[in-house]
Structures are given as C-alpha cells and as structure tokens.
C-alpha cells in the first residue's frame, strides 16, 4: 500500500503538489494517466483500447520520445487525449541542480505546451520543486498500478485498481515496453471495472 497509494507522510513532502483531485460537486471522477511514451510498440494499442471503452486520458510524455515519434505524438492529440510534460530525458531528481532540472523540463514543454509536469519516479528535491512551481502545476498520483514492476503480475495490477481507485484518484499506468504485456489484460480489465462501478473519466 505504501507504493500503490502514497501515504500522507510522503504527500506532505511535496506541498502544493497535486496527488488527488477530489470534488464533492463532481463525485465519481478519476483521472487516467500514462507515463513515458509515446512509443510505436505500445502507444497505438493503448489508444485503440481507450477508444474501445470511450475513455480519454492524460499522457505524460518524455520529450525524447516525442522527438523520435512526432506523428504518434500528434495522433494522441488528434484522438482527444491530453499531453503533458514528463521531462526531456526522463531525469531523476537527485544530483541535478535545480536550474539544470528546470532546463530539461522546459525543453520538453516546447512540445507539450501543457503547463503540467510530473517528475519521473516521483522524485524531486525541495529546490527543484520550488523552481518548477513558479512555472508549472506539479502532478503526482493517488494510485500507482505498478505495471512497471517485474514483481507484479497483470492480475496484481488489476487488483490495485480494484482496491485503491476512489473519487478523485489520479491513476498511473505506463506507456512503455516494460509494462506492455501486463497492460494487454490489466488495462481493459481495469477500464471495464471502473466503468461498471460508475466511475467517470476526466482529463487533468
């Protein structure tokens, strides 16, 4: 549970950062997100699956992957999804000066033009956070599916959705090769479950 639903003690380390978007006026809404794409081996399948369920998502994209796959980047937008910033080089927050970190994020923002940033691995130093918050809305997560982990099966990913999804959850899947085999069953199973439970999907 410590990873799948980050505890309050972790969330307090990042003041002003969005982990959950709960609303009493608009209950039953979740925010589906995908990190790390776009890549030709996975993204088209993800898009087709989302289309099949009539669901829109927010894609936190790596700038280098956008540079390599510009047509796929445009296709994600064409299908009505939102693109957001996940840095140019998928950088880790440790051992990088805040100014250099911000430059890498700014380089990705030239493509996404979203004003929204999610740090890779959920890692930021206080100085990086403060510098970023002057220019971006920072978004973390309320539910981490752990589809990236070798220790987690597709069934476990689906179990995480069933156990931890709640009003306002920002849910993280990964648009990546390391997650693809699990996504093939876990993503459609998760979408079917969430819709059957009455959840609605919104963009960040």
Tab-separated table of C-alpha atoms in Angstrom:
chain	number	residue	atom	x	y	z
A	1	UNK	CA	0.000	0.000	0.000
A	2	UNK	CA	2.912	2.367	0.624
A	3	UNK	CA	3.635	2.486	-3.122
A	4	UNK	CA	0.194	1.850	-4.589
A	5	UNK	CA	-1.421	4.645	-2.570
A	6	UNK	CA	1.279	7.025	-1.336
A	7	UNK	CA	0.716	7.790	2.355
A	8	UNK	CA	0.135	11.238	3.805
A	9	UNK	CA	3.664	11.406	5.204
A	10	UNK	CA	5.000	11.154	1.623
A	11	UNK	CA	2.494	13.655	0.251
A	12	UNK	CA	3.464	16.208	2.891
A	13	UNK	CA	6.987	16.249	1.472
A	14	UNK	CA	5.576	17.987	-1.608
A	15	UNK	CA	3.444	20.966	-0.525
A	16	UNK	CA	1.324	22.399	-3.290
A	17	UNK	CA	1.680	19.288	-5.479
A	18	UNK	CA	-1.488	17.577	-6.741
A	19	UNK	CA	-1.910	13.934	-5.693
A	20	UNK	CA	-5.692	13.618	-5.856
A	21	UNK	CA	-8.414	15.741	-7.417
A	22	UNK	CA	-11.400	15.026	-5.200
A	23	UNK	CA	-14.562	17.055	-5.668
A	24	UNK	CA	-17.813	16.810	-3.714
A	25	UNK	CA	-19.517	18.669	-6.568
A	26	UNK	CA	-18.324	16.156	-9.156
A	27	UNK	CA	-18.030	12.783	-7.374
A	28	UNK	CA	-17.043	9.531	-9.009
A	29	UNK	CA	-14.446	11.044	-11.340
A	30	UNK	CA	-10.995	9.527	-11.826
A	31	UNK	CA	-8.053	10.760	-13.873
A	32	UNK	CA	-6.334	8.146	-16.016
A	33	UNK	CA	-2.710	8.923	-16.875
A	34	UNK	CA	0.071	7.228	-18.820
A	35	UNK	CA	3.774	7.938	-18.318
A	36	UNK	CA	6.841	7.652	-20.561
A	37	UNK	CA	5.524	7.495	-24.164
A	38	UNK	CA	4.970	7.870	-26.976
A	39	UNK	CA	6.490	4.734	-28.475
A	40	UNK	CA	5.332	2.867	-31.605
A	41	UNK	CA	5.335	-0.565	-29.954
A	42	UNK	CA	2.760	0.361	-27.287
A	43	UNK	CA	1.040	3.716	-27.767
A	44	UNK	CA	-1.146	2.737	-30.765
A	45	UNK	CA	-2.524	-0.224	-28.808
A	46	UNK	CA	-3.220	1.977	-25.794
A	47	UNK	CA	-5.044	4.483	-27.994
A	48	UNK	CA	-7.158	1.774	-29.616
A	49	UNK	CA	-8.046	0.316	-26.215
A	50	UNK	CA	-9.068	3.701	-24.858
A	51	UNK	CA	-11.178	4.286	-27.969
A	52	UNK	CA	-12.895	0.941	-27.476
A	53	UNK	CA	-14.029	1.987	-23.996
A	54	UNK	CA	-14.692	5.618	-24.878
A	55	UNK	CA	-12.148	6.859	-22.342
A	56	UNK	CA	-9.822	9.863	-22.549
A	57	UNK	CA	-6.516	10.049	-20.691
A	58	UNK	CA	-3.620	12.372	-19.947
A	59	UNK	CA	-0.266	11.258	-21.372
A	60	UNK	CA	2.817	12.475	-19.505
A	61	UNK	CA	5.350	12.272	-22.322
A	62	UNK	CA	9.130	12.163	-22.453
A	63	UNK	CA	10.489	14.795	-24.828
A	64	UNK	CA	12.998	12.466	-26.460
A	65	UNK	CA	10.203	10.057	-27.323
A	66	UNK	CA	8.216	12.907	-28.841
A	67	UNK	CA	11.235	13.832	-30.966
A	68	UNK	CA	11.560	10.252	-32.192
A	69	UNK	CA	7.828	9.793	-32.831
A	70	UNK	CA	6.305	13.135	-33.861
A	71	UNK	CA	3.443	11.617	-35.864
A	72	UNK	CA	2.449	9.420	-32.946
A	73	UNK	CA	2.559	12.452	-30.668
A	74	UNK	CA	0.128	14.231	-32.982
A	75	UNK	CA	-2.096	11.128	-33.124
A	76	UNK	CA	-2.504	11.109	-29.351
A	77	UNK	CA	-3.746	14.693	-29.506
A	78	UNK	CA	-5.908	14.019	-32.563
A	79	UNK	CA	-7.809	11.337	-30.659
A	80	UNK	CA	-8.760	13.813	-27.967
A	81	UNK	CA	-6.278	12.971	-25.240
A	82	UNK	CA	-4.225	15.466	-23.286
A	83	UNK	CA	-0.426	15.590	-23.437
A	84	UNK	CA	1.682	16.766	-20.517
A	85	UNK	CA	5.330	17.136	-19.538
A	86	UNK	CA	7.475	14.292	-18.142
A	87	UNK	CA	10.873	15.954	-18.859
A	88	UNK	CA	13.044	15.717	-21.949
A	89	UNK	CA	15.343	12.925	-20.747
A	90	UNK	CA	13.232	11.186	-18.050
A	91	UNK	CA	15.540	12.604	-15.429
A	92	UNK	CA	15.825	11.578	-11.794
A	93	UNK	CA	15.639	14.397	-9.290
A	94	UNK	CA	18.709	13.575	-7.235
A	95	UNK	CA	22.168	15.003	-8.017
A	96	UNK	CA	20.881	17.535	-10.547
A	97	UNK	CA	20.938	21.248	-9.860
A	98	UNK	CA	17.543	22.909	-9.865
A	99	UNK	CA	18.491	25.169	-12.794
A	100	UNK	CA	19.604	22.209	-14.923
A	101	UNK	CA	16.492	20.263	-13.976
A	102	UNK	CA	14.267	23.162	-14.981
A	103	UNK	CA	16.039	23.497	-18.338
A	104	UNK	CA	15.308	19.848	-19.124
A	105	UNK	CA	11.642	20.268	-18.232
A	106	UNK	CA	11.414	23.489	-20.249
A	107	UNK	CA	12.854	21.671	-23.279
A	108	UNK	CA	10.010	19.137	-23.125
A	109	UNK	CA	7.441	21.867	-22.561
A	110	UNK	CA	8.240	23.258	-26.014
A	111	UNK	CA	6.462	20.177	-27.347
A	112	UNK	CA	3.660	19.584	-24.859
A	113	UNK	CA	2.794	23.222	-24.057
A	114	UNK	CA	0.670	21.959	-21.183
A	115	UNK	CA	1.880	23.802	-18.104
A	116	UNK	CA	1.584	20.487	-16.247
A	117	UNK	CA	4.565	18.438	-15.074
A	118	UNK	CA	5.006	15.039	-13.425
A	119	UNK	CA	8.515	14.180	-12.183
A	120	UNK	CA	9.882	10.799	-13.315
A	121	UNK	CA	9.951	8.270	-10.450
A	122	UNK	CA	8.089	10.793	-8.264
A	123	UNK	CA	11.421	12.273	-7.176
A	124	UNK	CA	12.045	15.971	-6.570
A	125	UNK	CA	14.329	17.862	-4.233
A	126	UNK	CA	12.827	20.854	-2.388
A	127	UNK	CA	14.799	23.309	-4.531
A	128	UNK	CA	13.651	21.622	-7.749
A	129	UNK	CA	10.044	21.677	-6.576
A	130	UNK	CA	10.156	25.367	-5.733
A	131	UNK	CA	11.733	26.265	-9.085
A	132	UNK	CA	9.213	24.189	-11.014
A	133	UNK	CA	6.206	25.537	-9.146
A	134	UNK	CA	6.982	29.024	-10.390
A	135	UNK	CA	6.134	27.839	-13.920
A	136	UNK	CA	4.186	24.554	-13.726
A	137	UNK	CA	1.383	22.762	-11.971
A	138	UNK	CA	3.018	19.690	-10.444
A	139	UNK	CA	1.053	16.441	-10.565
A	140	UNK	CA	1.930	13.239	-8.738
A	141	UNK	CA	-0.521	10.335	-8.222
A	142	UNK	CA	-3.085	8.821	-5.894
A	143	UNK	CA	-2.960	5.292	-7.330
A	144	UNK	CA	0.176	3.694	-8.771
A	145	UNK	CA	-0.708	0.486	-10.632
A	146	UNK	CA	2.915	-0.760	-10.517
A	147	UNK	CA	2.579	-2.109	-14.050
A	148	UNK	CA	6.297	-1.387	-14.487
A	149	UNK	CA	7.429	-3.839	-11.784
A	150	UNK	CA	8.797	-7.289	-12.557
A	151	UNK	CA	7.443	-8.408	-9.184
A	152	UNK	CA	3.859	-7.565	-10.125
A	153	UNK	CA	1.617	-9.561	-12.470
A	154	UNK	CA	-1.216	-8.301	-14.678
A	155	UNK	CA	-3.656	-9.678	-12.106
A	156	UNK	CA	-1.884	-7.691	-9.392
A	157	UNK	CA	-2.150	-4.513	-11.458
A	158	UNK	CA	-5.895	-5.067	-11.801
A	159	UNK	CA	-6.186	-5.833	-8.081
A	160	UNK	CA	-4.520	-2.498	-7.326
A	161	UNK	CA	-7.166	-0.723	-9.398
A	162	UNK	CA	-9.990	-2.594	-7.678
A	163	UNK	CA	-8.593	-1.954	-4.225
A	164	UNK	CA	-7.402	1.641	-4.397
A	165	UNK	CA	-9.467	3.530	-7.003
A	166	UNK	CA	-11.619	6.200	-5.369
A	167	UNK	CA	-13.232	9.539	-6.057
A	168	UNK	CA	-10.613	11.909	-7.463
A	169	UNK	CA	-7.879	9.296	-7.933
A	170	UNK	CA	-5.075	10.207	-10.311
A	171	UNK	CA	-4.186	6.775	-11.694
A	172	UNK	CA	-0.804	5.934	-13.230
A	173	UNK	CA	-0.175	3.383	-15.955
A	174	UNK	CA	2.932	3.332	-18.140
A	175	UNK	CA	3.021	3.654	-21.913
A	176	UNK	CA	6.193	1.571	-22.143
A	177	UNK	CA	7.651	-1.764	-23.194
A	178	UNK	CA	8.240	-2.833	-19.588
A	179	UNK	CA	4.506	-2.596	-18.924
A	180	UNK	CA	3.033	-3.770	-22.222
A	181	UNK	CA	2.481	-7.476	-21.510
A	182	UNK	CA	0.591	-6.598	-18.328
A	183	UNK	CA	-1.346	-3.798	-19.996
A	184	UNK	CA	-2.787	-6.213	-22.563
A	185	UNK	CA	-5.137	-7.622	-19.952
A	186	UNK	CA	-4.856	-5.267	-16.983
A	187	UNK	CA	-5.846	-2.116	-18.858
A	188	UNK	CA	-9.075	-3.394	-20.451
A	189	UNK	CA	-9.994	-5.219	-17.237
A	190	UNK	CA	-9.406	-2.012	-15.259
A	191	UNK	CA	-11.409	0.173	-17.625
A	192	UNK	CA	-14.291	-2.296	-17.633
A	193	UNK	CA	-14.280	-2.456	-13.842
A	194	UNK	CA	-14.118	1.304	-13.314
A	195	UNK	CA	-16.944	1.929	-15.760
A	196	UNK	CA	-19.068	-0.818	-14.195
A	197	UNK	CA	-18.548	0.807	-10.792
A	198	UNK	CA	-19.903	4.089	-12.135
A	199	UNK	CA	-16.619	5.982	-12.333
A	200	UNK	CA	-16.267	8.662	-14.981
A	201	UNK	CA	-13.011	9.743	-16.597
A	202	UNK	CA	-11.743	13.309	-16.888
A	203	UNK	CA	-8.603	14.990	-18.155
A	204	UNK	CA	-6.253	16.815	-15.823
